[in-house]
Amino acid sequence: MERELRVKEQSQAVHALPVKLKKNDTIESAFRRIARNCLAQVHGNERGVGSGHDASCVHQMRVGLRRLRSAFDLFEGVVSTPTFLQEELRWIAGELGAARDWDVMLNSTLRTAFDGAPGDTDTGAVTQAAADIGKRNRAAAAAAVGSARYTRLAMELTRWVDEAGWREEMNGDQLAALDRSIEAFAGETLRKRHRKLIKRGRHLPDLDAQRRHRARIAAKKLRYATEFFGSLYPSEVVRHYLQALGKLQDDLGWRNDVAVGEGLLKGLASDHEQTAAGVAYARGYLASRVAADHDSLKKLWKRFRRLSPPH
């Protein structure tokens, strides 16, 4: 019982806390506050990922890493992130990615597809194979987070943020830019990100998979930026904007899960012949769901296009 309690404690997923900025913050102080907020989410889920028992910790650690990488991208014109850190962040995100993909496959995609399936549909072989693969990928993710390579990355990231390592290679003009008001920077950034999504999302419901994926990434980056800078604006304005953007992003995210799942299902049927019938049913069901979602996505996009970013 004591061991079970320890495992449960280690496996509690840590979600992101709201970022609290002040209007008199400089760009540098805001960047540091945002980076520390992201790192807290990443570090808070390390033990849970390492225990290998709760897939939600893998998901939340990936979210923390995506938020951190998005923050680096957001401030790249003022704060330059070392290539080493960028490459290592991509590495650990990739190590966690397969575990997350198979968790979504097992607990969302297949569960939705097989709920209410005819009794003669062979779903058990698909579910078992997906569960086995997911378990192996969670073990691989746990090994990556427990590795010396990840420990080095975590230490270097923390040191770089705490010691303002970005200052080491800066000249006078670049250092002066760090002291600009975050308020002006945030407003300019949100407008730019909003316009980018509007451009990439033109005719969104009818885009092909590749262009819709680019629109989804733009939506995700805009959402993170709005959450980072949201405390600088009236809460009701931010809430209304994030609600519309969040629903749009959720729909695009669901479609992306289906696209990823399609690839995983193809591989599953190829590697495990006994899953072929169940895979065929799941793929057919998901394709019908995507087709039926066209009008819903159209409405969500129309609603969002009428909005302006918080100001």
PDB file of C-alpha atoms in Angstrom:
ATOM      1  CA  MET A   1       0.000   0.000   0.000  1.00  0.00           C
ATOM      2  CA  GLU A   2       2.800   2.432   0.887  1.00  0.00           C
ATOM      3  CA  ARG A   3       4.475   1.794  -2.487  1.00  0.00           C
ATOM      4  CA  GLU A   4       1.157   2.404  -4.302  1.00  0.00           C
ATOM      5  CA  LEU A   5       0.752   5.728  -2.509  1.00  0.00           C
ATOM      6  CA  ARG A   6       4.297   6.779  -3.461  1.00  0.00           C
ATOM      7  CA  VAL A   7       3.660   5.903  -7.112  1.00  0.00           C
ATOM      8  CA  LYS A   8       0.387   7.840  -7.067  1.00  0.00           C
ATOM      9  CA  GLU A   9       2.115  10.869  -5.552  1.00  0.00           C
ATOM     10  CA  GLN A  10       4.824  10.759  -8.204  1.00  0.00           C
ATOM     11  CA  SER A  11       2.246  10.444 -10.961  1.00  0.00           C
ATOM     12  CA  GLN A  12       0.157  13.524 -10.240  1.00  0.00           C
ATOM     13  CA  ALA A  13       0.180  15.580 -13.424  1.00  0.00           C
ATOM     14  CA  VAL A  14       1.207  19.218 -12.955  1.00  0.00           C
ATOM     15  CA  HIS A  15      -0.679  21.711 -15.106  1.00  0.00           C
ATOM     16  CA  ALA A  16       0.491  25.183 -16.107  1.00  0.00           C
ATOM     17  CA  LEU A  17      -0.204  27.985 -13.657  1.00  0.00           C
ATOM     18  CA  PRO A  18      -1.387  31.375 -14.963  1.00  0.00           C
ATOM     19  CA  VAL A  19       1.395  33.782 -15.914  1.00  0.00           C
ATOM     20  CA  LYS A  20       1.149  37.046 -13.987  1.00  0.00           C
ATOM     21  CA  LEU A  21       2.834  39.982 -15.713  1.00  0.00           C
ATOM     22  CA  LYS A  22       2.796  43.653 -14.771  1.00  0.00           C
ATOM     23  CA  LYS A  23       2.425  46.523 -17.209  1.00  0.00           C
ATOM     24  CA  ASN A  24       5.688  48.039 -15.975  1.00  0.00           C
ATOM     25  CA  ASP A  25       7.600  44.819 -16.619  1.00  0.00           C
ATOM     26  CA  THR A  26      10.413  45.030 -19.130  1.00  0.00           C
ATOM     27  CA  ILE A  27      10.701  42.552 -21.986  1.00  0.00           C
ATOM     28  CA  GLU A  28      13.512  40.810 -20.124  1.00  0.00           C
ATOM     29  CA  SER A  29      11.680  40.485 -16.809  1.00  0.00           C
ATOM     30  CA  ALA A  30       8.562  39.240 -18.598  1.00  0.00           C
ATOM     31  CA  PHE A  31      10.572  36.689 -20.568  1.00  0.00           C
ATOM     32  CA  ARG A  32      12.199  35.370 -17.421  1.00  0.00           C
ATOM     33  CA  ARG A  33       8.845  35.134 -15.621  1.00  0.00           C
ATOM     34  CA  ILE A  34       7.297  33.240 -18.549  1.00  0.00           C
ATOM     35  CA  ALA A  35      10.282  30.902 -18.949  1.00  0.00           C
ATOM     36  CA  ARG A  36      10.258  30.050 -15.236  1.00  0.00           C
ATOM     37  CA  ASN A  37       6.528  29.378 -15.390  1.00  0.00           C
ATOM     38  CA  CYS A  38       7.057  26.923 -18.259  1.00  0.00           C
ATOM     39  CA  LEU A  39      10.012  25.273 -16.550  1.00  0.00           C
ATOM     40  CA  ALA A  40       7.935  24.760 -13.391  1.00  0.00           C
ATOM     41  CA  GLN A  41       5.428  22.740 -15.406  1.00  0.00           C
ATOM     42  CA  VAL A  42       8.170  20.728 -17.111  1.00  0.00           C
ATOM     43  CA  HIS A  43      10.036  19.947 -13.885  1.00  0.00           C
ATOM     44  CA  GLY A  44       6.811  19.271 -12.014  1.00  0.00           C
ATOM     45  CA  ASN A  45       6.033  16.326 -14.286  1.00  0.00           C
ATOM     46  CA  GLU A  46       9.475  14.731 -14.436  1.00  0.00           C
ATOM     47  CA  ARG A  47       8.881  12.314 -11.557  1.00  0.00           C
ATOM     48  CA  GLY A  48       5.506  11.301 -12.950  1.00  0.00           C
ATOM     49  CA  VAL A  49       7.000  10.559 -16.362  1.00  0.00           C
ATOM     50  CA  GLY A  50       9.865   8.701 -14.702  1.00  0.00           C
ATOM     51  CA  SER A  51       7.456   6.474 -12.761  1.00  0.00           C
ATOM     52  CA  GLY A  52       5.896   5.358 -16.053  1.00  0.00           C
ATOM     53  CA  HIS A  53       2.453   4.908 -14.494  1.00  0.00           C
ATOM     54  CA  ASP A  54       0.445   7.949 -15.584  1.00  0.00           C
ATOM     55  CA  ALA A  55       0.276   9.025 -19.212  1.00  0.00           C
ATOM     56  CA  SER A  56      -1.177  12.385 -18.170  1.00  0.00           C
ATOM     57  CA  CYS A  57       2.248  13.367 -16.813  1.00  0.00           C
ATOM     58  CA  VAL A  58       3.766  12.716 -20.233  1.00  0.00           C
ATOM     59  CA  HIS A  59       1.112  14.936 -21.769  1.00  0.00           C
ATOM     60  CA  GLN A  60       1.610  17.780 -19.287  1.00  0.00           C
ATOM     61  CA  MET A  61       5.393  17.630 -19.566  1.00  0.00           C
ATOM     62  CA  ARG A  62       5.031  17.850 -23.361  1.00  0.00           C
ATOM     63  CA  VAL A  63       2.703  20.833 -22.940  1.00  0.00           C
ATOM     64  CA  GLY A  64       5.289  22.511 -20.711  1.00  0.00           C
ATOM     65  CA  LEU A  65       7.998  21.891 -23.302  1.00  0.00           C
ATOM     66  CA  ARG A  66       5.796  23.231 -26.108  1.00  0.00           C
ATOM     67  CA  ARG A  67       5.010  26.331 -24.063  1.00  0.00           C
ATOM     68  CA  LEU A  68       8.704  26.872 -23.361  1.00  0.00           C
ATOM     69  CA  ARG A  69       9.684  26.458 -27.013  1.00  0.00           C
ATOM     70  CA  SER A  70       6.848  28.771 -28.012  1.00  0.00           C
ATOM     71  CA  ALA A  71       8.111  31.376 -25.539  1.00  0.00           C
ATOM     72  CA  PHE A  72      11.611  31.155 -27.023  1.00  0.00           C
ATOM     73  CA  ASP A  73      10.117  31.610 -30.489  1.00  0.00           C
ATOM     74  CA  LEU A  74       7.981  34.517 -29.272  1.00  0.00           C
ATOM     75  CA  PHE A  75      10.982  36.455 -27.938  1.00  0.00           C
ATOM     76  CA  GLU A  76      13.555  35.362 -30.524  1.00  0.00           C
ATOM     77  CA  GLY A  77      13.918  38.876 -31.920  1.00  0.00           C
ATOM     78  CA  VAL A  78      15.114  40.114 -28.505  1.00  0.00           C
ATOM     79  CA  VAL A  79      16.401  37.060 -26.637  1.00  0.00           C
ATOM     80  CA  SER A  80      18.554  34.573 -28.549  1.00  0.00           C
ATOM     81  CA  THR A  81      18.296  30.976 -27.357  1.00  0.00           C
ATOM     82  CA  PRO A  82      21.505  28.879 -27.709  1.00  0.00           C
ATOM     83  CA  THR A  83      21.388  26.286 -30.461  1.00  0.00           C
ATOM     84  CA  PHE A  84      22.308  23.560 -27.980  1.00  0.00           C
ATOM     85  CA  LEU A  85      19.225  24.231 -25.867  1.00  0.00           C
ATOM     86  CA  GLN A  86      16.938  24.365 -28.898  1.00  0.00           C
ATOM     87  CA  GLU A  87      18.252  21.070 -30.237  1.00  0.00           C
ATOM     88  CA  GLU A  88      18.010  19.311 -26.886  1.00  0.00           C
ATOM     89  CA  LEU A  89      14.468  20.569 -26.327  1.00  0.00           C
ATOM     90  CA  ARG A  90      13.488  19.111 -29.692  1.00  0.00           C
ATOM     91  CA  TRP A  91      15.129  15.835 -28.671  1.00  0.00           C
ATOM     92  CA  ILE A  92      13.252  15.412 -25.373  1.00  0.00           C
ATOM     93  CA  ALA A  93       9.976  16.522 -26.946  1.00  0.00           C
ATOM     94  CA  GLY A  94      10.462  13.837 -29.576  1.00  0.00           C
ATOM     95  CA  GLU A  95      11.196  11.213 -26.916  1.00  0.00           C
ATOM     96  CA  LEU A  96       7.896  11.986 -25.212  1.00  0.00           C
ATOM     97  CA  GLY A  97       5.965  12.286 -28.479  1.00  0.00           C
ATOM     98  CA  ALA A  98       5.525   8.606 -29.292  1.00  0.00           C
ATOM     99  CA  ALA A  99       4.256   7.838 -25.785  1.00  0.00           C
ATOM    100  CA  ARG A 100       1.690  10.618 -26.048  1.00  0.00           C
ATOM    101  CA  ASP A 101       0.583   9.596 -29.548  1.00  0.00           C
ATOM    102  CA  TRP A 102      -0.141   6.023 -28.481  1.00  0.00           C
ATOM    103  CA  ASP A 103      -1.900   7.164 -25.318  1.00  0.00           C
ATOM    104  CA  VAL A 104      -4.245   9.302 -27.442  1.00  0.00           C
ATOM    105  CA  MET A 105      -4.687   6.353 -29.785  1.00  0.00           C
ATOM    106  CA  LEU A 106      -5.658   3.981 -26.969  1.00  0.00           C
ATOM    107  CA  ASN A 107      -7.695   6.223 -24.674  1.00  0.00           C
ATOM    108  CA  SER A 108      -9.303   8.603 -27.148  1.00  0.00           C
ATOM    109  CA  THR A 109      -9.172   7.579 -30.800  1.00  0.00           C
ATOM    110  CA  LEU A 110      -9.913   3.866 -30.398  1.00  0.00           C
ATOM    111  CA  ARG A 111     -12.301   4.362 -27.513  1.00  0.00           C
ATOM    112  CA  THR A 112     -14.358   6.761 -29.632  1.00  0.00           C
ATOM    113  CA  ALA A 113     -14.198   4.533 -32.701  1.00  0.00           C
ATOM    114  CA  PHE A 114     -15.094   1.302 -30.915  1.00  0.00           C
ATOM    115  CA  ASP A 115     -17.817   2.686 -28.649  1.00  0.00           C
ATOM    116  CA  GLY A 116     -20.986   1.158 -29.994  1.00  0.00           C
ATOM    117  CA  ALA A 117     -19.205  -0.979 -32.600  1.00  0.00           C
ATOM    118  CA  PRO A 118     -21.154  -4.056 -33.795  1.00  0.00           C
ATOM    119  CA  GLY A 119     -20.635  -7.106 -31.616  1.00  0.00           C
ATOM    120  CA  ASP A 120     -18.921  -9.053 -34.358  1.00  0.00           C
ATOM    121  CA  THR A 121     -16.226  -6.384 -34.812  1.00  0.00           C
ATOM    122  CA  ASP A 122     -12.858  -7.696 -33.604  1.00  0.00           C
ATOM    123  CA  THR A 123     -11.690  -4.748 -31.489  1.00  0.00           C
ATOM    124  CA  GLY A 124      -9.791  -6.619 -28.802  1.00  0.00           C
ATOM    125  CA  ALA A 125      -6.687  -7.337 -30.850  1.00  0.00           C
ATOM    126  CA  VAL A 126      -6.312  -3.672 -31.837  1.00  0.00           C
ATOM    127  CA  THR A 127      -6.803  -2.426 -28.293  1.00  0.00           C
ATOM    128  CA  GLN A 128      -4.325  -4.918 -26.842  1.00  0.00           C
ATOM    129  CA  ALA A 129      -1.673  -4.205 -29.452  1.00  0.00           C
ATOM    130  CA  ALA A 130      -2.033  -0.443 -28.908  1.00  0.00           C
ATOM    131  CA  ALA A 131      -1.799  -0.904 -25.130  1.00  0.00           C
ATOM    132  CA  ASP A 132       1.394  -2.970 -25.465  1.00  0.00           C
ATOM    133  CA  ILE A 133       3.032  -0.423 -27.764  1.00  0.00           C
ATOM    134  CA  GLY A 134       1.964   2.429 -25.493  1.00  0.00           C
ATOM    135  CA  LYS A 135       3.524   0.720 -22.493  1.00  0.00           C
ATOM    136  CA  ARG A 136       6.843   0.326 -24.301  1.00  0.00           C
ATOM    137  CA  ASN A 137       6.827   3.972 -25.362  1.00  0.00           C
ATOM    138  CA  ARG A 138       6.085   5.179 -21.827  1.00  0.00           C
ATOM    139  CA  ALA A 139       9.080   3.143 -20.659  1.00  0.00           C
ATOM    140  CA  ALA A 140      11.233   4.787 -23.341  1.00  0.00           C
ATOM    141  CA  ALA A 141      10.010   8.231 -22.260  1.00  0.00           C
ATOM    142  CA  ALA A 142      10.808   7.413 -18.638  1.00  0.00           C
ATOM    143  CA  ALA A 143      14.320   6.322 -19.628  1.00  0.00           C
ATOM    144  CA  ALA A 144      14.882   9.552 -21.553  1.00  0.00           C
ATOM    145  CA  VAL A 145      13.795  11.747 -18.628  1.00  0.00           C
ATOM    146  CA  GLY A 146      15.976   9.688 -16.290  1.00  0.00           C
ATOM    147  CA  SER A 147      19.042   9.970 -18.513  1.00  0.00           C
ATOM    148  CA  ALA A 148      22.199  12.006 -17.945  1.00  0.00           C
ATOM    149  CA  ARG A 149      21.469  13.813 -21.196  1.00  0.00           C
ATOM    150  CA  TYR A 150      18.148  15.132 -19.905  1.00  0.00           C
ATOM    151  CA  THR A 151      19.646  16.007 -16.510  1.00  0.00           C
ATOM    152  CA  ARG A 152      22.247  18.124 -18.262  1.00  0.00           C
ATOM    153  CA  LEU A 153      19.568  19.858 -20.321  1.00  0.00           C
ATOM    154  CA  ALA A 154      17.447  20.636 -17.257  1.00  0.00           C
ATOM    155  CA  MET A 155      20.440  22.080 -15.408  1.00  0.00           C
ATOM    156  CA  GLU A 156      21.601  24.162 -18.374  1.00  0.00           C
ATOM    157  CA  LEU A 157      18.111  25.543 -18.966  1.00  0.00           C
ATOM    158  CA  THR A 158      17.691  26.568 -15.348  1.00  0.00           C
ATOM    159  CA  ARG A 159      21.130  28.165 -15.225  1.00  0.00           C
ATOM    160  CA  TRP A 160      20.578  30.042 -18.485  1.00  0.00           C
ATOM    161  CA  VAL A 161      17.290  31.519 -17.263  1.00  0.00           C
ATOM    162  CA  ASP A 162      18.454  32.288 -13.708  1.00  0.00           C
ATOM    163  CA  GLU A 163      21.722  33.892 -14.826  1.00  0.00           C
ATOM    164  CA  ALA A 164      20.304  35.685 -17.874  1.00  0.00           C
ATOM    165  CA  GLY A 165      22.719  33.796 -20.118  1.00  0.00           C
ATOM    166  CA  TRP A 166      21.340  35.571 -23.195  1.00  0.00           C
ATOM    167  CA  ARG A 167      23.200  38.719 -22.121  1.00  0.00           C
ATOM    168  CA  GLU A 168      26.617  37.186 -22.707  1.00  0.00           C
ATOM    169  CA  GLU A 169      26.709  37.799 -26.471  1.00  0.00           C
ATOM    170  CA  MET A 170      24.685  41.046 -26.603  1.00  0.00           C
ATOM    171  CA  ASN A 171      25.873  44.499 -27.654  1.00  0.00           C
ATOM    172  CA  GLY A 172      24.694  47.798 -26.206  1.00  0.00           C
ATOM    173  CA  ASP A 173      21.695  48.248 -28.503  1.00  0.00           C
ATOM    174  CA  GLN A 174      20.508  44.701 -27.901  1.00  0.00           C
ATOM    175  CA  LEU A 175      20.796  45.117 -24.143  1.00  0.00           C
ATOM    176  CA  ALA A 176      18.817  48.352 -24.346  1.00  0.00           C
ATOM    177  CA  ALA A 177      16.028  46.541 -26.206  1.00  0.00           C
ATOM    178  CA  LEU A 178      15.597  44.238 -23.224  1.00  0.00           C
ATOM    179  CA  ASP A 179      14.480  47.248 -21.170  1.00  0.00           C
ATOM    180  CA  ARG A 180      11.589  48.113 -23.483  1.00  0.00           C
ATOM    181  CA  SER A 181       8.083  47.870 -22.076  1.00  0.00           C
ATOM    182  CA  ILE A 182       6.489  44.438 -22.301  1.00  0.00           C
ATOM    183  CA  GLU A 183       3.118  46.100 -22.918  1.00  0.00           C
ATOM    184  CA  ALA A 184       4.088  47.454 -26.339  1.00  0.00           C
ATOM    185  CA  PHE A 185       5.901  44.232 -27.254  1.00  0.00           C
ATOM    186  CA  ALA A 186       2.893  42.102 -26.259  1.00  0.00           C
ATOM    187  CA  GLY A 187       0.420  44.154 -28.266  1.00  0.00           C
ATOM    188  CA  GLU A 188       2.575  44.062 -31.374  1.00  0.00           C
ATOM    189  CA  THR A 189       3.179  40.326 -30.991  1.00  0.00           C
ATOM    190  CA  LEU A 190      -0.488  39.393 -30.526  1.00  0.00           C
ATOM    191  CA  ARG A 191      -1.544  41.398 -33.565  1.00  0.00           C
ATOM    192  CA  LYS A 192       1.156  39.731 -35.660  1.00  0.00           C
ATOM    193  CA  ARG A 193       0.235  36.237 -34.483  1.00  0.00           C
ATOM    194  CA  HIS A 194      -3.474  36.900 -35.027  1.00  0.00           C
ATOM    195  CA  ARG A 195      -2.886  38.075 -38.606  1.00  0.00           C
ATOM    196  CA  LYS A 196      -0.746  35.017 -39.300  1.00  0.00           C
ATOM    197  CA  LEU A 197      -3.533  32.669 -38.215  1.00  0.00           C
ATOM    198  CA  ILE A 198      -6.116  34.552 -40.265  1.00  0.00           C
ATOM    199  CA  LYS A 199      -3.852  34.240 -43.321  1.00  0.00           C
ATOM    200  CA  ARG A 200      -3.050  30.558 -42.850  1.00  0.00           C
ATOM    201  CA  GLY A 201      -6.640  29.701 -42.006  1.00  0.00           C
ATOM    202  CA  ARG A 202      -8.230  31.186 -45.125  1.00  0.00           C
ATOM    203  CA  HIS A 203     -10.869  28.653 -46.321  1.00  0.00           C
ATOM    204  CA  LEU A 204      -9.881  26.562 -43.288  1.00  0.00           C
ATOM    205  CA  PRO A 205     -12.540  23.800 -43.471  1.00  0.00           C
ATOM    206  CA  ASP A 206     -11.516  22.983 -47.044  1.00  0.00           C
ATOM    207  CA  LEU A 207      -7.739  23.056 -46.671  1.00  0.00           C
ATOM    208  CA  ASP A 208      -5.663  19.957 -47.309  1.00  0.00           C
ATOM    209  CA  ALA A 209      -4.010  18.218 -44.356  1.00  0.00           C
ATOM    210  CA  GLN A 210      -0.644  19.972 -44.725  1.00  0.00           C
ATOM    211  CA  ARG A 211      -2.043  23.517 -44.850  1.00  0.00           C
ATOM    212  CA  ARG A 212      -4.543  22.776 -42.075  1.00  0.00           C
ATOM    213  CA  HIS A 213      -1.622  21.559 -39.951  1.00  0.00           C
ATOM    214  CA  ARG A 214       0.160  24.900 -40.501  1.00  0.00           C
ATOM    215  CA  ALA A 215      -2.995  26.718 -39.431  1.00  0.00           C
ATOM    216  CA  ARG A 216      -3.192  24.520 -36.320  1.00  0.00           C
ATOM    217  CA  ILE A 217       0.375  25.402 -35.351  1.00  0.00           C
ATOM    218  CA  ALA A 218      -0.394  29.105 -35.848  1.00  0.00           C
ATOM    219  CA  ALA A 219      -3.467  28.739 -33.613  1.00  0.00           C
ATOM    220  CA  LYS A 220      -1.434  26.980 -30.928  1.00  0.00           C
ATOM    221  CA  LYS A 221       1.266  29.664 -30.928  1.00  0.00           C
ATOM    222  CA  LEU A 222      -1.362  32.411 -30.763  1.00  0.00           C
ATOM    223  CA  ARG A 223      -3.049  30.723 -27.825  1.00  0.00           C
ATOM    224  CA  TYR A 224       0.197  30.400 -25.891  1.00  0.00           C
ATOM    225  CA  ALA A 225       1.070  34.034 -26.601  1.00  0.00           C
ATOM    226  CA  THR A 226      -2.371  35.163 -25.431  1.00  0.00           C
ATOM    227  CA  GLU A 227      -2.055  33.127 -22.245  1.00  0.00           C
ATOM    228  CA  PHE A 228       1.443  34.492 -21.595  1.00  0.00           C
ATOM    229  CA  PHE A 229       0.366  38.125 -22.050  1.00  0.00           C
ATOM    230  CA  GLY A 230      -3.263  37.842 -20.935  1.00  0.00           C
ATOM    231  CA  SER A 231      -2.747  39.451 -17.520  1.00  0.00           C
ATOM    232  CA  LEU A 232      -1.885  42.737 -19.255  1.00  0.00           C
ATOM    233  CA  TYR A 233      -5.444  43.086 -20.614  1.00  0.00           C
ATOM    234  CA  PRO A 234      -9.024  43.138 -19.247  1.00  0.00           C
ATOM    235  CA  SER A 235      -9.841  39.633 -18.047  1.00  0.00           C
ATOM    236  CA  GLU A 236     -13.248  39.468 -19.754  1.00  0.00           C
ATOM    237  CA  VAL A 237     -11.749  40.434 -23.123  1.00  0.00           C
ATOM    238  CA  VAL A 238      -9.051  37.773 -22.779  1.00  0.00           C
ATOM    239  CA  ARG A 239     -11.539  35.143 -21.615  1.00  0.00           C
ATOM    240  CA  HIS A 240     -13.837  35.742 -24.595  1.00  0.00           C
ATOM    241  CA  TYR A 241     -10.961  35.633 -27.081  1.00  0.00           C
ATOM    242  CA  LEU A 242      -9.377  32.517 -25.580  1.00  0.00           C
ATOM    243  CA  GLN A 243     -12.729  30.748 -25.483  1.00  0.00           C
ATOM    244  CA  ALA A 244     -13.223  31.148 -29.241  1.00  0.00           C
ATOM    245  CA  LEU A 245      -9.583  30.403 -30.018  1.00  0.00           C
ATOM    246  CA  GLY A 246      -9.566  27.400 -27.689  1.00  0.00           C
ATOM    247  CA  LYS A 247     -12.596  25.809 -29.327  1.00  0.00           C
ATOM    248  CA  LEU A 248     -11.051  26.316 -32.741  1.00  0.00           C
ATOM    249  CA  GLN A 249      -7.741  24.857 -31.609  1.00  0.00           C
ATOM    250  CA  ASP A 250      -9.475  21.891 -29.956  1.00  0.00           C
ATOM    251  CA  ASP A 251     -11.239  21.051 -33.212  1.00  0.00           C
ATOM    252  CA  LEU A 252      -8.012  21.330 -35.191  1.00  0.00           C
ATOM    253  CA  GLY A 253      -6.222  19.306 -32.521  1.00  0.00           C
ATOM    254  CA  TRP A 254      -8.817  16.547 -32.721  1.00  0.00           C
ATOM    255  CA  ARG A 255      -8.428  16.426 -36.490  1.00  0.00           C
ATOM    256  CA  ASN A 256      -4.645  16.202 -36.053  1.00  0.00           C
ATOM    257  CA  ASP A 257      -5.062  13.318 -33.604  1.00  0.00           C
ATOM    258  CA  VAL A 258      -7.122  11.537 -36.241  1.00  0.00           C
ATOM    259  CA  ALA A 259      -4.436  12.175 -38.879  1.00  0.00           C
ATOM    260  CA  VAL A 260      -1.709  10.867 -36.562  1.00  0.00           C
ATOM    261  CA  GLY A 261      -3.911   7.943 -35.625  1.00  0.00           C
ATOM    262  CA  GLU A 262      -4.425   7.077 -39.288  1.00  0.00           C
ATOM    263  CA  GLY A 263      -0.686   6.596 -39.684  1.00  0.00           C
ATOM    264  CA  LEU A 264      -0.394   4.559 -36.495  1.00  0.00           C
ATOM    265  CA  LEU A 265      -3.317   2.349 -37.486  1.00  0.00           C
ATOM    266  CA  LYS A 266      -1.792   1.623 -40.887  1.00  0.00           C
ATOM    267  CA  GLY A 267       1.451   0.570 -39.218  1.00  0.00           C
ATOM    268  CA  LEU A 268      -0.446  -1.517 -36.676  1.00  0.00           C
ATOM    269  CA  ALA A 269      -2.285  -3.500 -39.357  1.00  0.00           C
ATOM    270  CA  SER A 270       0.963  -4.010 -41.258  1.00  0.00           C
ATOM    271  CA  ASP A 271       2.879  -5.306 -38.222  1.00  0.00           C
ATOM    272  CA  HIS A 272       0.047  -7.244 -36.539  1.00  0.00           C
ATOM    273  CA  GLU A 273      -2.102  -9.160 -39.041  1.00  0.00           C
ATOM    274  CA  GLN A 274      -4.674 -10.066 -36.404  1.00  0.00           C
ATOM    275  CA  THR A 275      -5.619  -6.390 -36.026  1.00  0.00           C
ATOM    276  CA  ALA A 276      -6.540  -5.847 -39.697  1.00  0.00           C
ATOM    277  CA  ALA A 277     -10.326  -6.122 -39.313  1.00  0.00           C
ATOM    278  CA  GLY A 278     -10.488  -3.872 -36.267  1.00  0.00           C
ATOM    279  CA  VAL A 279      -8.142  -1.334 -37.854  1.00  0.00           C
ATOM    280  CA  ALA A 280     -10.300  -1.194 -40.992  1.00  0.00           C
ATOM    281  CA  TYR A 281     -13.396  -0.487 -38.896  1.00  0.00           C
ATOM    282  CA  ALA A 282     -11.629   2.216 -36.855  1.00  0.00           C
ATOM    283  CA  ARG A 283     -10.271   3.963 -39.957  1.00  0.00           C
ATOM    284  CA  GLY A 284     -13.661   3.978 -41.608  1.00  0.00           C
ATOM    285  CA  TYR A 285     -15.350   5.361 -38.515  1.00  0.00           C
ATOM    286  CA  LEU A 286     -12.788   8.147 -38.088  1.00  0.00           C
ATOM    287  CA  ALA A 287     -13.016   9.152 -41.734  1.00  0.00           C
ATOM    288  CA  SER A 288     -16.767   9.557 -41.359  1.00  0.00           C
ATOM    289  CA  ARG A 289     -16.296  11.674 -38.240  1.00  0.00           C
ATOM    290  CA  VAL A 290     -13.909  14.037 -40.042  1.00  0.00           C
ATOM    291  CA  ALA A 291     -16.320  14.455 -42.941  1.00  0.00           C
ATOM    292  CA  ALA A 292     -19.194  15.178 -40.553  1.00  0.00           C
ATOM    293  CA  ASP A 293     -17.121  17.815 -38.727  1.00  0.00           C
ATOM    294  CA  HIS A 294     -16.844  20.119 -41.763  1.00  0.00           C
ATOM    295  CA  ASP A 295     -19.773  22.386 -40.860  1.00  0.00           C
ATOM    296  CA  SER A 296     -18.733  22.566 -37.202  1.00  0.00           C
ATOM    297  CA  LEU A 297     -15.223  23.731 -38.118  1.00  0.00           C
ATOM    298  CA  LYS A 298     -16.719  26.249 -40.538  1.00  0.00           C
ATOM    299  CA  LYS A 299     -18.796  27.800 -37.731  1.00  0.00           C
ATOM    300  CA  LEU A 300     -15.867  27.910 -35.310  1.00  0.00           C
ATOM    301  CA  TRP A 301     -13.648  29.593 -37.886  1.00  0.00           C
ATOM    302  CA  LYS A 302     -16.338  32.134 -38.805  1.00  0.00           C
ATOM    303  CA  ARG A 303     -16.786  33.029 -35.147  1.00  0.00           C
ATOM    304  CA  PHE A 304     -13.071  33.482 -34.543  1.00  0.00           C
ATOM    305  CA  ARG A 305     -12.493  35.608 -37.649  1.00  0.00           C
ATOM    306  CA  ARG A 306     -14.848  38.248 -36.266  1.00  0.00           C
ATOM    307  CA  LEU A 307     -12.625  38.813 -33.226  1.00  0.00           C
ATOM    308  CA  SER A 308      -9.614  41.012 -32.640  1.00  0.00           C
ATOM    309  CA  PRO A 309      -6.757  40.112 -30.290  1.00  0.00           C
ATOM    310  CA  PRO A 310      -6.851  41.588 -26.760  1.00  0.00           C
ATOM    311  CA  HIS A 311      -5.727  45.212 -26.602  1.00  0.00           C
TER     312      HIS A 311
END
